[in-house]
Amino acid sequence: MDKSKSIRKHWDSIFSKTEDLMMGWYEQDPKETFRLLNQIQHWQDSTFFISGAGTSVLVDELLIKKTKLILNDISNEALATVKQRLGKQAKEIIYLCQDISKPIETTIPTIDIWIDRAVLHFLIEEKNIQGYFDNLKTHLAPEGYALFAEFSQIGAKKCANLPVHRYSIEELSGRLGASFKLLSSFDHTFINPHNEERAYIYALFQQLED
Ligand SMILES: C[S@@+](CC[C@H](N)C(=O)[O-])C[C@H]1O[C@@H](n2cnc3c(N)ncnc32)[C@H](O)[C@@H]1O
């Protein structure tokens, strides 16, 4: 089985068997994401790309603000849950179901704000991490934003039974390159639904126009 297929199978199995509230990354209030978003003027007018949406309620909250959304996830099960939950509103969204480390071949609108919470850190192989950043740089608008929430260097070494690559601000900055400016960052200890601490770093970058 190719690697992407086995990853999809892993996540589909989790999303088909687990209640949202029992997932170790599930948050009822994505307030740290909004803490960064609120630093962007007129973010409500943006086109968002969510690299691995899972079943996050961030989607519902962005829809309330009438933002344009492109939702990606490698798991069909996760996307199906979101579609069902959103009902009629689901039609307003562009859905992709792809391994985000592989080139996006579908035509999608230019992205103003790329959001990744707890997706990038599952990419372990260097070629996959590079593939991820190639996608981001290809599809982000010239002055677009990239918002990350990843396990920090003191964070857990595994999640969902998979190893993770833990991030520092320096590594995120280095991988984005000199054409991105760090606007804001902070550490956050997320208390997960099992009452365990999970150390995250949050960071907001902006691409600078040439
Ligand atoms: C820990 S969950 C986080 C979900 C969501 N971002 C949140 O904050 O609730 C990781 C998500 O990334 C998705 N995912 C994992 N590897 C992926 C990949 N290579 N490409 C796209 N999505 C992936 C999983 O299916 C899952 O929905």
Short mmCIF file of C-alpha atoms and ligand atoms in Angstrom, two decimals:
data_model
loop_
_atom_site.label_atom_id
_atom_site.label_comp_id
_atom_site.label_asym_id
_atom_site.label_seq_id
_atom_site.Cartn_x
_atom_site.Cartn_y
_atom_site.Cartn_z
CA MET A 1 0.00 0.00 0.00
CA ASP A 2 1.38 3.44 -0.83
CA LYS A 3 2.33 5.62 2.15
CA SER A 4 -0.49 8.17 1.67
CA LYS A 5 -3.06 5.37 1.55
CA SER A 6 -1.84 3.84 4.79
CA ILE A 7 -1.87 7.26 6.51
CA ARG A 8 -5.43 7.82 5.26
CA LYS A 9 -6.46 4.41 6.58
CA HIS A 10 -4.97 5.22 9.98
CA TRP A 11 -6.85 8.53 10.29
CA ASP A 12 -10.09 7.22 8.78
CA SER A 13 -10.09 4.49 11.37
CA ILE A 14 -9.60 7.02 14.20
CA PHE A 15 -12.34 9.34 12.94
CA SER A 16 -14.80 6.50 12.34
CA LYS A 17 -14.33 5.03 15.82
CA THR A 18 -13.77 7.99 18.12
CA GLU A 19 -16.10 10.64 19.50
CA ASP A 20 -14.79 14.16 18.92
CA LEU A 21 -14.57 14.79 22.64
CA MET A 22 -12.28 11.78 23.12
CA MET A 23 -9.67 12.81 20.58
CA GLY A 24 -6.44 13.93 22.21
CA TRP A 25 -6.20 17.13 20.12
CA TYR A 26 -9.86 18.13 20.28
CA GLU A 27 -10.48 21.69 21.47
CA GLN A 28 -13.90 23.15 22.15
CA ASP A 29 -12.72 26.71 21.76
CA PRO A 30 -9.97 27.52 19.25
CA LYS A 31 -9.23 30.78 21.05
CA GLU A 32 -5.44 30.69 20.61
CA THR A 33 -5.94 30.56 16.84
CA PHE A 34 -8.20 33.61 17.10
CA ARG A 35 -5.62 35.36 19.26
CA LEU A 36 -3.32 35.29 16.23
CA LEU A 37 -6.02 35.83 13.61
CA ASN A 38 -7.18 38.96 15.38
CA GLN A 39 -3.80 40.50 14.62
CA ILE A 40 -4.68 40.45 10.91
CA GLN A 41 -6.73 43.41 9.73
CA HIS A 42 -9.98 42.43 8.01
CA TRP A 43 -9.25 38.69 8.32
CA GLN A 44 -12.96 38.05 7.83
CA ASP A 45 -12.57 38.98 4.16
CA SER A 46 -9.96 36.30 3.54
CA THR A 47 -9.81 32.97 1.77
CA PHE A 48 -8.64 30.37 4.29
CA PHE A 49 -6.91 27.07 3.68
CA ILE A 50 -6.98 24.56 6.51
CA SER A 51 -4.32 21.96 5.88
CA GLY A 52 -5.84 19.18 8.02
CA ALA A 53 -9.21 20.28 9.34
CA GLY A 54 -10.10 17.09 11.18
CA THR A 55 -13.46 17.76 12.83
CA SER A 56 -12.35 21.08 14.30
CA VAL A 57 -15.03 23.61 15.27
CA LEU A 58 -12.69 26.30 13.94
CA VAL A 59 -14.47 25.64 10.63
CA ASP A 60 -17.88 26.51 12.11
CA GLU A 61 -16.50 29.65 13.72
CA LEU A 62 -14.92 30.85 10.48
CA LEU A 63 -18.15 30.20 8.60
CA ILE A 64 -20.08 32.37 11.05
CA LYS A 65 -17.82 35.21 9.90
CA LYS A 66 -18.65 34.40 6.26
CA THR A 67 -15.06 33.63 5.31
CA LYS A 68 -14.25 31.63 2.19
CA LEU A 69 -12.93 28.21 3.17
CA ILE A 70 -10.85 25.53 1.53
CA LEU A 71 -10.80 22.52 3.83
CA ASN A 72 -8.28 19.79 3.37
CA ASP A 73 -7.79 16.55 5.23
CA ILE A 74 -6.25 13.23 4.29
CA SER A 75 -9.23 11.58 6.01
CA ASN A 76 -12.52 11.29 4.15
CA GLU A 77 -14.17 10.31 7.42
CA ALA A 78 -13.18 13.59 9.06
CA LEU A 79 -14.45 15.62 6.10
CA ALA A 80 -17.70 13.64 6.01
CA THR A 81 -18.29 14.42 9.71
CA VAL A 82 -17.72 18.12 9.10
CA LYS A 83 -20.04 18.12 6.07
CA GLN A 84 -22.77 16.40 8.02
CA ARG A 85 -22.40 18.77 10.96
CA LEU A 86 -22.55 21.87 8.76
CA GLY A 87 -25.60 20.78 6.78
CA LYS A 88 -26.55 23.35 4.13
CA GLN A 89 -23.56 25.55 4.93
CA ALA A 90 -21.25 22.71 3.84
CA LYS A 91 -21.95 23.64 0.21
CA GLU A 92 -20.15 26.95 0.61
CA ILE A 93 -16.84 25.18 1.21
CA ILE A 94 -14.23 23.81 -1.18
CA TYR A 95 -13.11 20.37 0.03
CA LEU A 96 -9.86 18.61 -0.75
CA CYS A 97 -8.94 15.18 0.50
CA GLN A 98 -5.25 14.90 -0.05
CA ASP A 99 -1.92 14.21 1.58
CA ILE A 100 -0.72 17.75 2.16
CA SER A 101 2.90 16.71 1.63
CA LYS A 102 2.09 15.95 -2.04
CA PRO A 103 1.54 18.69 -4.67
CA ILE A 104 -1.99 20.10 -4.78
CA GLU A 105 -3.03 19.39 -8.34
CA THR A 106 -6.61 20.67 -8.14
CA THR A 107 -7.14 24.30 -9.12
CA ILE A 108 -7.90 26.24 -5.95
CA PRO A 109 -8.30 29.96 -5.25
CA THR A 110 -5.22 31.83 -4.04
CA ILE A 111 -4.96 31.49 -0.28
CA ASP A 112 -4.88 34.53 2.00
CA ILE A 113 -4.49 32.66 5.29
CA TRP A 114 -3.07 29.15 5.68
CA ILE A 115 -3.89 27.52 9.02
CA ASP A 116 -2.24 24.42 10.41
CA ARG A 117 -2.98 23.08 13.85
CA ALA A 118 -1.35 19.75 14.63
CA VAL A 119 -0.96 18.53 11.04
CA LEU A 120 2.52 19.57 9.91
CA HIS A 121 4.09 17.91 12.95
CA PHE A 122 3.01 14.47 11.66
CA LEU A 123 5.28 14.83 8.63
CA ILE A 124 8.52 13.10 9.49
CA GLU A 125 10.42 12.50 6.25
CA GLU A 126 12.35 15.49 4.94
CA LYS A 127 10.88 15.15 1.44
CA ASN A 128 7.35 15.31 2.89
CA ILE A 129 8.12 18.38 5.00
CA GLN A 130 9.58 20.06 1.93
CA GLY A 131 6.53 19.05 -0.13
CA TYR A 132 4.30 20.67 2.50
CA PHE A 133 6.18 23.97 2.41
CA ASP A 134 6.26 23.88 -1.42
CA ASN A 135 2.44 23.71 -1.40
CA LEU A 136 2.20 26.57 1.07
CA LYS A 137 4.54 28.80 -0.92
CA THR A 138 2.89 27.93 -4.26
CA HIS A 139 -0.67 28.72 -3.20
CA LEU A 140 -0.26 31.57 -0.70
CA ALA A 141 -1.00 35.12 -1.86
CA PRO A 142 2.01 37.48 -2.05
CA GLU A 143 1.15 39.14 1.26
CA GLY A 144 -0.63 36.11 2.69
CA TYR A 145 -0.35 34.72 6.20
CA ALA A 146 0.65 31.33 7.62
CA LEU A 147 -0.56 30.39 11.09
CA PHE A 148 0.92 27.36 12.83
CA ALA A 149 0.11 25.52 16.06
CA GLU A 150 2.48 22.55 16.46
CA PHE A 151 3.92 20.48 19.28
CA SER A 152 6.84 22.46 20.64
CA GLN A 153 10.28 21.10 21.39
CA ILE A 154 9.20 20.20 24.93
CA GLY A 155 5.96 18.70 23.61
CA ALA A 156 4.86 15.08 23.41
CA LYS A 157 6.82 12.81 21.08
CA LYS A 158 3.76 10.99 19.80
CA CYS A 159 0.12 11.70 19.02
CA ALA A 160 -2.60 9.44 17.63
CA ASN A 161 -0.06 6.61 17.94
CA LEU A 162 2.24 8.30 15.44
CA PRO A 163 5.64 9.92 15.98
CA VAL A 164 5.77 13.69 15.62
CA HIS A 165 8.39 16.20 14.53
CA ARG A 166 8.44 18.92 17.19
CA TYR A 167 8.94 22.54 16.17
CA SER A 168 10.70 25.69 17.28
CA ILE A 169 10.04 29.17 15.92
CA GLU A 170 13.54 29.10 14.43
CA GLU A 171 12.79 25.95 12.46
CA LEU A 172 9.46 27.27 11.16
CA SER A 173 11.15 30.55 10.16
CA GLY A 174 13.99 28.72 8.46
CA ARG A 175 11.67 26.46 6.50
CA LEU A 176 9.53 29.38 5.34
CA GLY A 177 12.62 31.32 4.30
CA ALA A 178 13.59 34.98 4.14
CA SER A 179 10.45 36.02 2.26
CA PHE A 180 8.38 35.43 5.41
CA LYS A 181 8.30 37.67 8.46
CA LEU A 182 7.37 36.43 11.94
CA LEU A 183 4.57 38.66 13.26
CA SER A 184 3.76 36.97 16.54
CA SER A 185 4.29 33.77 18.51
CA PHE A 186 3.61 32.28 21.92
CA ASP A 187 3.80 29.00 23.84
CA HIS A 188 0.56 27.39 24.88
CA THR A 189 -0.10 24.41 27.11
CA PHE A 190 -3.23 22.71 25.82
CA ILE A 191 -5.03 20.53 28.35
CA ASN A 192 -6.45 17.77 26.23
CA PRO A 193 -9.76 15.92 26.76
CA HIS A 194 -7.86 13.27 28.78
CA ASN A 195 -6.57 16.00 31.12
CA GLU A 196 -3.02 15.69 29.79
CA GLU A 197 -0.76 18.67 29.07
CA ARG A 198 0.31 19.20 25.48
CA ALA A 199 2.92 21.88 24.81
CA TYR A 200 2.30 23.78 21.57
CA ILE A 201 3.94 26.71 19.85
CA TYR A 202 1.71 29.13 18.00
CA ALA A 203 3.16 31.38 15.31
CA LEU A 204 1.89 33.80 12.72
CA PHE A 205 4.00 34.68 9.67
CA GLN A 206 3.38 36.98 6.73
CA GLN A 207 4.84 36.60 3.27
CA LEU A 208 6.51 39.79 2.10
CA GLU A 209 5.83 40.98 -1.41
CA ASP A 210 8.95 40.96 -3.65
C1 LIG B 1 -4.27 15.94 15.38
S1 LIG B 1 -5.46 16.10 14.13
C2 LIG B 1 -5.76 17.87 14.13
C3 LIG B 1 -7.07 18.21 13.47
C4 LIG B 1 -7.42 19.70 13.51
N1 LIG B 1 -6.43 20.50 12.84
C5 LIG B 1 -7.63 20.17 14.93
O1 LIG B 1 -6.91 21.05 15.39
O2 LIG B 1 -8.56 19.65 15.56
C6 LIG B 1 -4.46 15.89 12.69
C7 LIG B 1 -5.26 15.99 11.40
O3 LIG B 1 -4.37 15.98 10.30
C8 LIG B 1 -4.85 15.09 9.30
N2 LIG B 1 -3.63 14.63 8.58
C9 LIG B 1 -2.65 13.83 9.05
N3 LIG B 1 -1.69 13.68 8.13
C10 LIG B 1 -2.08 14.40 7.05
C11 LIG B 1 -1.52 14.63 5.76
N4 LIG B 1 -0.34 14.08 5.41
N5 LIG B 1 -2.20 15.41 4.89
C12 LIG B 1 -3.38 15.97 5.24
N6 LIG B 1 -3.98 15.77 6.45
C13 LIG B 1 -3.32 15.00 7.34
C14 LIG B 1 -5.57 14.01 10.09
O4 LIG B 1 -6.51 13.29 9.31
C15 LIG B 1 -6.22 14.82 11.19
O5 LIG B 1 -7.47 15.32 10.81
#
